[in-house]
Short mmCIF file of C-alpha atoms in Angstrom, two decimals:
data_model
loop_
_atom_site.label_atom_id
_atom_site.label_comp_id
_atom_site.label_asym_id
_atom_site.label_seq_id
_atom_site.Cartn_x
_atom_site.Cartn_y
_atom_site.Cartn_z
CA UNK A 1 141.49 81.16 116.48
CA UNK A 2 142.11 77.38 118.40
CA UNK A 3 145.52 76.66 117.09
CA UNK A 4 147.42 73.20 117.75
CA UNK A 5 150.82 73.69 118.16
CA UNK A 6 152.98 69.73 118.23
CA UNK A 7 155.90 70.19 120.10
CA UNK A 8 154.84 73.40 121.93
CA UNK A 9 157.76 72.66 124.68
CA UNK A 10 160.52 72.65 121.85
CA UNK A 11 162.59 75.64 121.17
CA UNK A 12 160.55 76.67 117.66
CA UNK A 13 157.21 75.62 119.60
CA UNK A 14 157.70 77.46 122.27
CA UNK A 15 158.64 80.71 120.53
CA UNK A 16 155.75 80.26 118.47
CA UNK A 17 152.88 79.46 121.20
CA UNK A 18 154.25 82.74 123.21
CA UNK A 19 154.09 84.63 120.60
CA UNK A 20 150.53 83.33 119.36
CA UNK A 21 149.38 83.95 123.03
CA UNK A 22 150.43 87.59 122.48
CA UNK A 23 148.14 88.03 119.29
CA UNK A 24 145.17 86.86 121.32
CA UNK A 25 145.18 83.08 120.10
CA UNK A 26 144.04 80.46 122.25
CA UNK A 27 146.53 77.73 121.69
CA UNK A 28 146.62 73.94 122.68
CA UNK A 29 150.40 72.85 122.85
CA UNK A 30 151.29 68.89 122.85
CA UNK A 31 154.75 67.65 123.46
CA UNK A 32 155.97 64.68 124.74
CA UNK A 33 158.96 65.99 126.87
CA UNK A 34 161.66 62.99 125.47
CA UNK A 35 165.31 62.54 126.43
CA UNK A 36 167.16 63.80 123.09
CA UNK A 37 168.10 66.80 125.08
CA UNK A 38 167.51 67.91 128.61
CA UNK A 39 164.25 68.12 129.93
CA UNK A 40 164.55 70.65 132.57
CA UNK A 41 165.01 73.36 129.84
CA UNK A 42 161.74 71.80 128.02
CA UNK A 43 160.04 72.30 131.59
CA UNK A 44 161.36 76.03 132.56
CA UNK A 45 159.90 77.08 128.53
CA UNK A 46 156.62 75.58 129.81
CA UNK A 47 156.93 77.86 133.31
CA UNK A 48 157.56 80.42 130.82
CA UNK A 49 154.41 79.59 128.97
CA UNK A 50 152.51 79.70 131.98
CA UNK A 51 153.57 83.24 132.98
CA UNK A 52 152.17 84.52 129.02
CA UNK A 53 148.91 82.62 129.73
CA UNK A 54 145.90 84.96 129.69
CA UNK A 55 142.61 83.80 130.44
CA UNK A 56 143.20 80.27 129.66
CA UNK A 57 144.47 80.49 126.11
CA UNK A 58 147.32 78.24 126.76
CA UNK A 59 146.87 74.47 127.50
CA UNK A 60 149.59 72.30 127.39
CA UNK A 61 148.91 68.14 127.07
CA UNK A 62 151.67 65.50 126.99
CA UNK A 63 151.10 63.38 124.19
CA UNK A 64 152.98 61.57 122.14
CA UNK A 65 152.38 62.13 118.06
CA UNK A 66 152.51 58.05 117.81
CA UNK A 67 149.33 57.34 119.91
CA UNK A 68 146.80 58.01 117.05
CA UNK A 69 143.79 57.02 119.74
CA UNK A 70 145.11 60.15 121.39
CA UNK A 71 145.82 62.33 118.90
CA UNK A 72 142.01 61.04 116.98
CA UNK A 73 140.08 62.20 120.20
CA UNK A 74 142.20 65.11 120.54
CA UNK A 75 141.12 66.50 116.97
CA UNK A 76 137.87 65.33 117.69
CA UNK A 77 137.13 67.14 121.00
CA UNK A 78 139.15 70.42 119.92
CA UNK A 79 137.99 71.06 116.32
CA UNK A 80 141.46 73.12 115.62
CA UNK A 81 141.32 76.10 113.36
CA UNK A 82 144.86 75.76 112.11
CA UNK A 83 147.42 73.03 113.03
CA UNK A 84 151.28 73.85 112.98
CA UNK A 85 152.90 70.91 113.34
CA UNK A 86 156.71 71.39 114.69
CA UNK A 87 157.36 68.30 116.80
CA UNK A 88 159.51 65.98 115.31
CA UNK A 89 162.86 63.88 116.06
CA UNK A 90 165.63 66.45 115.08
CA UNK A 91 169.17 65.97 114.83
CA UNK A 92 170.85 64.46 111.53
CA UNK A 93 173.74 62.83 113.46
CA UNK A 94 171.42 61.67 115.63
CA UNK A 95 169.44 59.96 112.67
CA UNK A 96 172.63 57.56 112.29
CA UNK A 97 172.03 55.87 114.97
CA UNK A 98 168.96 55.97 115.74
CA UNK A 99 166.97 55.66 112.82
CA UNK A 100 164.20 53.98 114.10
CA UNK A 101 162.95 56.88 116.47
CA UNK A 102 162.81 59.16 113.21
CA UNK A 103 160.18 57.00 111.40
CA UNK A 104 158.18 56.67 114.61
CA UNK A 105 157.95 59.94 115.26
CA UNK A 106 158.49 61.86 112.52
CA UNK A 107 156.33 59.80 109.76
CA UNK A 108 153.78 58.30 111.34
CA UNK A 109 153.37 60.72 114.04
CA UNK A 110 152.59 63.08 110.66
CA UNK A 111 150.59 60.31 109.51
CA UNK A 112 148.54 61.04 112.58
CA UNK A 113 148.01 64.44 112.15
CA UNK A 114 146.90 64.57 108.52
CA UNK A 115 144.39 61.70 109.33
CA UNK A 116 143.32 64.52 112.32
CA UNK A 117 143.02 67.34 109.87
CA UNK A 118 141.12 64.99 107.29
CA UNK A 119 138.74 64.33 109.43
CA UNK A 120 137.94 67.56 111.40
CA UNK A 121 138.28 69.94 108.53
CA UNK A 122 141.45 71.90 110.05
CA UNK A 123 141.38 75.45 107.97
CA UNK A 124 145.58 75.09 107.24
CA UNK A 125 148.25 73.03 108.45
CA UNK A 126 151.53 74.53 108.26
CA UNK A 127 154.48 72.25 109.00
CA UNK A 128 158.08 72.05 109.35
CA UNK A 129 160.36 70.98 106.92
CA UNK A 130 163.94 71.43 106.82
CA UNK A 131 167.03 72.48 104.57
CA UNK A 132 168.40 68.98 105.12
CA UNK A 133 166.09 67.94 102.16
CA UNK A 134 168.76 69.64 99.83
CA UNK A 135 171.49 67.37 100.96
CA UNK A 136 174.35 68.13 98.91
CA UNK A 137 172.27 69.95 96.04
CA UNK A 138 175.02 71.87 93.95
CA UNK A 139 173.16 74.56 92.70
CA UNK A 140 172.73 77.77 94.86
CA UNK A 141 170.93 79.42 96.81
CA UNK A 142 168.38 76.58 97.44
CA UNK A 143 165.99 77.13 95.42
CA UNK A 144 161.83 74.72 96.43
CA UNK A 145 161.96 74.49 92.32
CA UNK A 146 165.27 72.07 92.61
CA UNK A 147 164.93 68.84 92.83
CA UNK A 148 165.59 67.01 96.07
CA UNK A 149 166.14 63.35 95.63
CA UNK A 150 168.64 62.91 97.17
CA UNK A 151 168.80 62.89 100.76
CA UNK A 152 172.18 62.38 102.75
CA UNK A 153 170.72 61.46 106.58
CA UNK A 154 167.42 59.63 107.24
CA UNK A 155 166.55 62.76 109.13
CA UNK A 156 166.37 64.59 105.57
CA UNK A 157 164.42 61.53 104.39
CA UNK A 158 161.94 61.80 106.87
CA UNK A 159 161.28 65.55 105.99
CA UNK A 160 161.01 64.98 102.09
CA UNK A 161 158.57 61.99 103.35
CA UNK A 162 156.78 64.89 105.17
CA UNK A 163 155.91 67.07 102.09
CA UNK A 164 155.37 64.24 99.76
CA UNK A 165 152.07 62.31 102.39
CA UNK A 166 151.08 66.64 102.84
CA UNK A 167 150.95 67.02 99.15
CA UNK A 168 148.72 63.85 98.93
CA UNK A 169 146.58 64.86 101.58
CA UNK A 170 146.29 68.11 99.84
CA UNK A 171 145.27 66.76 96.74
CA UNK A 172 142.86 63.49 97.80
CA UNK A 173 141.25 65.72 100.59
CA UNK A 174 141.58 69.43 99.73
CA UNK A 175 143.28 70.35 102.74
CA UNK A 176 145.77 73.30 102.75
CA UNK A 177 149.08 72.58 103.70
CA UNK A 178 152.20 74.71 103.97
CA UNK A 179 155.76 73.19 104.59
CA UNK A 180 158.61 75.23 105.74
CA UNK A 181 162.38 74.31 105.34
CA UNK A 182 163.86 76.12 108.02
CA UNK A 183 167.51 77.08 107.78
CA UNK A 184 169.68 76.03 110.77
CA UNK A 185 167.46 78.11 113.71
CA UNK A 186 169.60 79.59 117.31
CA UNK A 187 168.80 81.93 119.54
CA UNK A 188 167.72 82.33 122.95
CA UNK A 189 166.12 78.84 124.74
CA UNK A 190 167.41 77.33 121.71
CA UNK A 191 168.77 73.71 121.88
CA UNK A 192 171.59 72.78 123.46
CA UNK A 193 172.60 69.70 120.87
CA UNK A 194 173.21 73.22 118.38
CA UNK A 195 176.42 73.50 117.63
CA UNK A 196 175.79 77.89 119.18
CA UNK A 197 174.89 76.13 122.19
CA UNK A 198 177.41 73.72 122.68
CA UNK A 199 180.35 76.31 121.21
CA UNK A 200 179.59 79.00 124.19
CA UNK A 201 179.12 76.39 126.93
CA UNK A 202 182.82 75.31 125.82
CA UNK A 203 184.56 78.76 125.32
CA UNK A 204 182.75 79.92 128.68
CA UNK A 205 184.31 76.93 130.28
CA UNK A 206 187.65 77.47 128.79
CA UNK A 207 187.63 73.91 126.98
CA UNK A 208 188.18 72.88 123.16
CA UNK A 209 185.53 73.37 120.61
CA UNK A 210 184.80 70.73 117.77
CA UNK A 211 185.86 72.27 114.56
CA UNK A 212 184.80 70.58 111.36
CA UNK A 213 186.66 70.97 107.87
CA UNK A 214 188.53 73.87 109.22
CA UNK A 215 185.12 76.08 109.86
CA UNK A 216 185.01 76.24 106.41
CA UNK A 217 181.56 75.55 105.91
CA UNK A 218 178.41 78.05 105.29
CA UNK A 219 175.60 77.86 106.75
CA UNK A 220 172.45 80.12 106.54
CA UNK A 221 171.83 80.41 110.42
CA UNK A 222 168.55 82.24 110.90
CA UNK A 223 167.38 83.61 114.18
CA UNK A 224 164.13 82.69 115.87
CA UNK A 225 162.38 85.93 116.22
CA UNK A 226 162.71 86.14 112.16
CA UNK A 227 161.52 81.87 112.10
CA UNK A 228 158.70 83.20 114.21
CA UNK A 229 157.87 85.92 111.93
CA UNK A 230 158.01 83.60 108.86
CA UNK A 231 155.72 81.02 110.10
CA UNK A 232 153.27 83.87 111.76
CA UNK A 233 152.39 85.47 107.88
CA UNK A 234 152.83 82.12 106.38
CA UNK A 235 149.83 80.57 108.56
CA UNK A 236 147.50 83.85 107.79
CA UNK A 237 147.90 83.14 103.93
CA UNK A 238 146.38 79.49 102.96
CA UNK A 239 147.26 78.08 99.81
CA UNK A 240 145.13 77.45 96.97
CA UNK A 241 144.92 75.27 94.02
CA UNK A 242 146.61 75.90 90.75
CA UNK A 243 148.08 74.65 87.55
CA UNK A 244 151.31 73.07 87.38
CA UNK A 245 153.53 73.00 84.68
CA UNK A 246 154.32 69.23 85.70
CA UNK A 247 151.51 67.92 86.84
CA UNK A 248 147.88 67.70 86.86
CA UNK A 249 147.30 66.95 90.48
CA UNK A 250 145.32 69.69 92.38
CA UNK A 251 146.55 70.35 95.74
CA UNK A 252 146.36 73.40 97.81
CA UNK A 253 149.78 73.14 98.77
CA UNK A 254 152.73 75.42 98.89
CA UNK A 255 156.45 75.03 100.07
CA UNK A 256 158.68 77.96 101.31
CA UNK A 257 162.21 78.15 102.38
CA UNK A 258 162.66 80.68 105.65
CA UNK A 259 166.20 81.01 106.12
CA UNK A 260 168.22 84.44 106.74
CA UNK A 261 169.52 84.09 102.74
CA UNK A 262 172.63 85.20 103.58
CA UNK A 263 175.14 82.39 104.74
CA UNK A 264 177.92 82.79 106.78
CA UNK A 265 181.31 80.79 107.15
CA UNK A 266 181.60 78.45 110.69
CA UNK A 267 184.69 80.35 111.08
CA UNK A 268 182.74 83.93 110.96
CA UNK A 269 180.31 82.14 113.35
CA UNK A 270 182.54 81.31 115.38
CA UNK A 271 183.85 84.24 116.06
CA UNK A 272 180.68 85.85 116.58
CA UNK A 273 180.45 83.92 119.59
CA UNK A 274 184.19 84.89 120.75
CA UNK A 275 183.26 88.27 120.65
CA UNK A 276 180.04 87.72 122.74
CA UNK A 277 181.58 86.06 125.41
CA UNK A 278 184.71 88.36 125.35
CA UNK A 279 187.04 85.08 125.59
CA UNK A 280 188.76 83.27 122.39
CA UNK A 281 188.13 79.70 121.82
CA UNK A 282 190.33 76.93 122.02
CA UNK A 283 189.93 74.75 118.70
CA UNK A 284 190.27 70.69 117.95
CA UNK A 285 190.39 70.28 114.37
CA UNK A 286 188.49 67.97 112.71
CA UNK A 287 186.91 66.36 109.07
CA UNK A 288 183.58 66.70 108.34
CA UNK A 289 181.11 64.75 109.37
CA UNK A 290 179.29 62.19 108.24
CA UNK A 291 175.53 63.51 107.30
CA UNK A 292 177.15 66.99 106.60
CA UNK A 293 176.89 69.38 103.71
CA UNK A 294 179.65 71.96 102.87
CA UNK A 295 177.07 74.60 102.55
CA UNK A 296 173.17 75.76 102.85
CA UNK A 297 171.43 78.91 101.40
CA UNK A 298 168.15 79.50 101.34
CA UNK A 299 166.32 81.31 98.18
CA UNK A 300 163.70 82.77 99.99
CA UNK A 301 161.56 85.05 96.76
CA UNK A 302 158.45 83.49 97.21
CA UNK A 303 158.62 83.91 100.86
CA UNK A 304 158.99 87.30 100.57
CA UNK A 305 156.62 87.33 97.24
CA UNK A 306 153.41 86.10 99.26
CA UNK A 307 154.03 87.12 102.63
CA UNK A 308 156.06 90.55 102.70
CA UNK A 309 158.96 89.36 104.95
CA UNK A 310 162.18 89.06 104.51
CA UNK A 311 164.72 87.91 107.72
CA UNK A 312 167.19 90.00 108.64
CA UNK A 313 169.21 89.49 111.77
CA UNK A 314 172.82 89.46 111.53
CA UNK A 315 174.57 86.34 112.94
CA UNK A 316 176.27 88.97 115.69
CA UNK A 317 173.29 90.58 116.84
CA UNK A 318 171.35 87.02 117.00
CA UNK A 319 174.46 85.62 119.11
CA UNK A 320 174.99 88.27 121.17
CA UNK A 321 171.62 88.04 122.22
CA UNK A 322 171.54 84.30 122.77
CA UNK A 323 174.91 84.76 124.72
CA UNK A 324 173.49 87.25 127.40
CA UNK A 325 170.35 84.79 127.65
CA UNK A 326 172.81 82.10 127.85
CA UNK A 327 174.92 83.51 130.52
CA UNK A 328 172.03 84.88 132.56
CA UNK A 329 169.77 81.60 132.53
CA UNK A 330 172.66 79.31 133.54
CA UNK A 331 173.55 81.74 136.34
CA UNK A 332 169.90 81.46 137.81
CA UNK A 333 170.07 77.33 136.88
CA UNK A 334 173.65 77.31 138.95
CA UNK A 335 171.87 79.30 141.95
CA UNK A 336 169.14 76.57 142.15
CA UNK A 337 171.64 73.64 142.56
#
């Protein structure tokens, strides 16, 4: 198939477009390579890319989601099978102050892509959500039945916005969609605003590491070869119509939760990356944050009830691997300078 991937030079993106590569896909990646965290490591995943290309099935084209006369003729010329739609302004500290870059880019840069599947008759778009949409739901594991009304960051707001203009779309124009809440994603090439990331650069350094409400807090990390995995079976099986218990509307549309559904404690976490890098971390105490939640778990039955898969990758296996990667691709970035 011709599969779009948006923000093919992001961490998620890029794991995705390799892997699509791999299966024989020809895939069209767009990114527009911004500032929110450093380029260079954007760049070497797209060198990467460029090593898994086989006979052309890998193009890569900066544009920016905003420019809809780009993103129009793009659709146009391409006629995309399926669209997976994974750039977006992340970060929900980020979102604090700089609100203003999440509405740009992450609704109507959407708004541009369902007006490119409307109009080019795109098979399935499959797009990502994000746990954040649960804010500081009570009730767990987090269940896409619960209610979530109540958003605690503008980034979270932003990704409810995201499934509400897909579920219209779904039910004016009868376009599939698919939105995935993904549950706090590491691994190798991951991104270094992560708190993984950020956590081994410091212990490897031998400086303090930014503890929040005593690493007391859960969260249901999930690594990317299971994301991968997730959003792979979720793209081969396109929703269809049905009756809803609370509404009427008719919408091919479907939500799923891909997260590891088994949370583990910052302090656990932490750890995890002690033992990796074989040195113990100095620790700077400190209240949660602003934009926070105490805890996130992922109910993932219909995930595994319509696709088969289930994640499974312990936090320690996942960090030791993105520790050796970690290790190994900053020696190699050290040699250049």
């Amino acid at each position: 198939m011709k599969i779009l991937v948006t923000g093919s030079a992001g961490f998620i993106g890029f794991s995705l477009t390799k892997t699509l590569i791999k299966l024989g896909h020809t895939v069209i990646g767009i990114d527009n390579l911004n500032d929110y965290y450093d380029v260079a490591l954007k760049l070497d995943r797209l060198k990467h890319l460029d090593k898994e290309e086989q006979n052309g099935r890998f193009i890569f084209l900066n544009i920016d989601l905003t420019n809809r006369n780009k993103i129009e003729k793009l659709f146009i010329t391409e006629k995309f099978d399926i669209v997976v739609n994974l750039a977006a302004q992340a970060g929900v500290r980020y979102s604090i102050d700089n609100p203003h870059a999440y509405v740009d880019s992450n609704l109507v840069g959407f708004l541009n892509i369902l007006e490119g599947c409307r109009h080019t008759n795109v098979k399935h778009l499959v797009y990502a959500s994000s746990s954040s949409v649960y804010g500081m739901n009570t009730k767990q594991p987090f269940s896409t039945e619960d209610r979530v009304d109540f958003p605690i960051s503008l980034y979270a707001a932003t990704k409810k916005s995201n499934e509400l203009m897909a579920h219209t779309y779904s039910h004016l124009y009868n376009i599939p969609t698919t939105g995935l809440r993904f549950f706090t994603v590491y691994g190798p090439m991951g991104r270094p605003d992560m708190a993984y990331f950020k956590f081994t650069k410091a212990i490897l350094e031998g400086r303090p590491i930014d503890v929040y409400n005593n690493g007391d807090m859960k969260r249901d990390f999930t690594y990317i070869d299971d994301i991968i995995e997730g959003v792979i079976r979720v793209m081969e099986n396109i929703p269809k119509s049905k009756d809803s218990i609370v509404s009427t509307a008719k919408a091919p549309y479907k939500i799923y939760n891909i997260g590891n559904n088994q949370p583990v404690t910052l302090r656990r976490f932490i750890t995890a990356i002690e033992d990796a890098c074989g040195v113990k971390a100095k620790e700077n105490p400190l209240p949660m944050q602003a934009g926070d939640v105490p805890i996130t778990y992922a109910d993932i039955d219909d995930l595994i009830t319509d696709t088969g898969f289930k994640p499974s990758t312990s936090i320690e296996d996942g960090i030791y691997k993105f520790v050796q990667w970690y290790i190994e691709y900053y020696k190699i970035i050290n040699k250049r300078v």
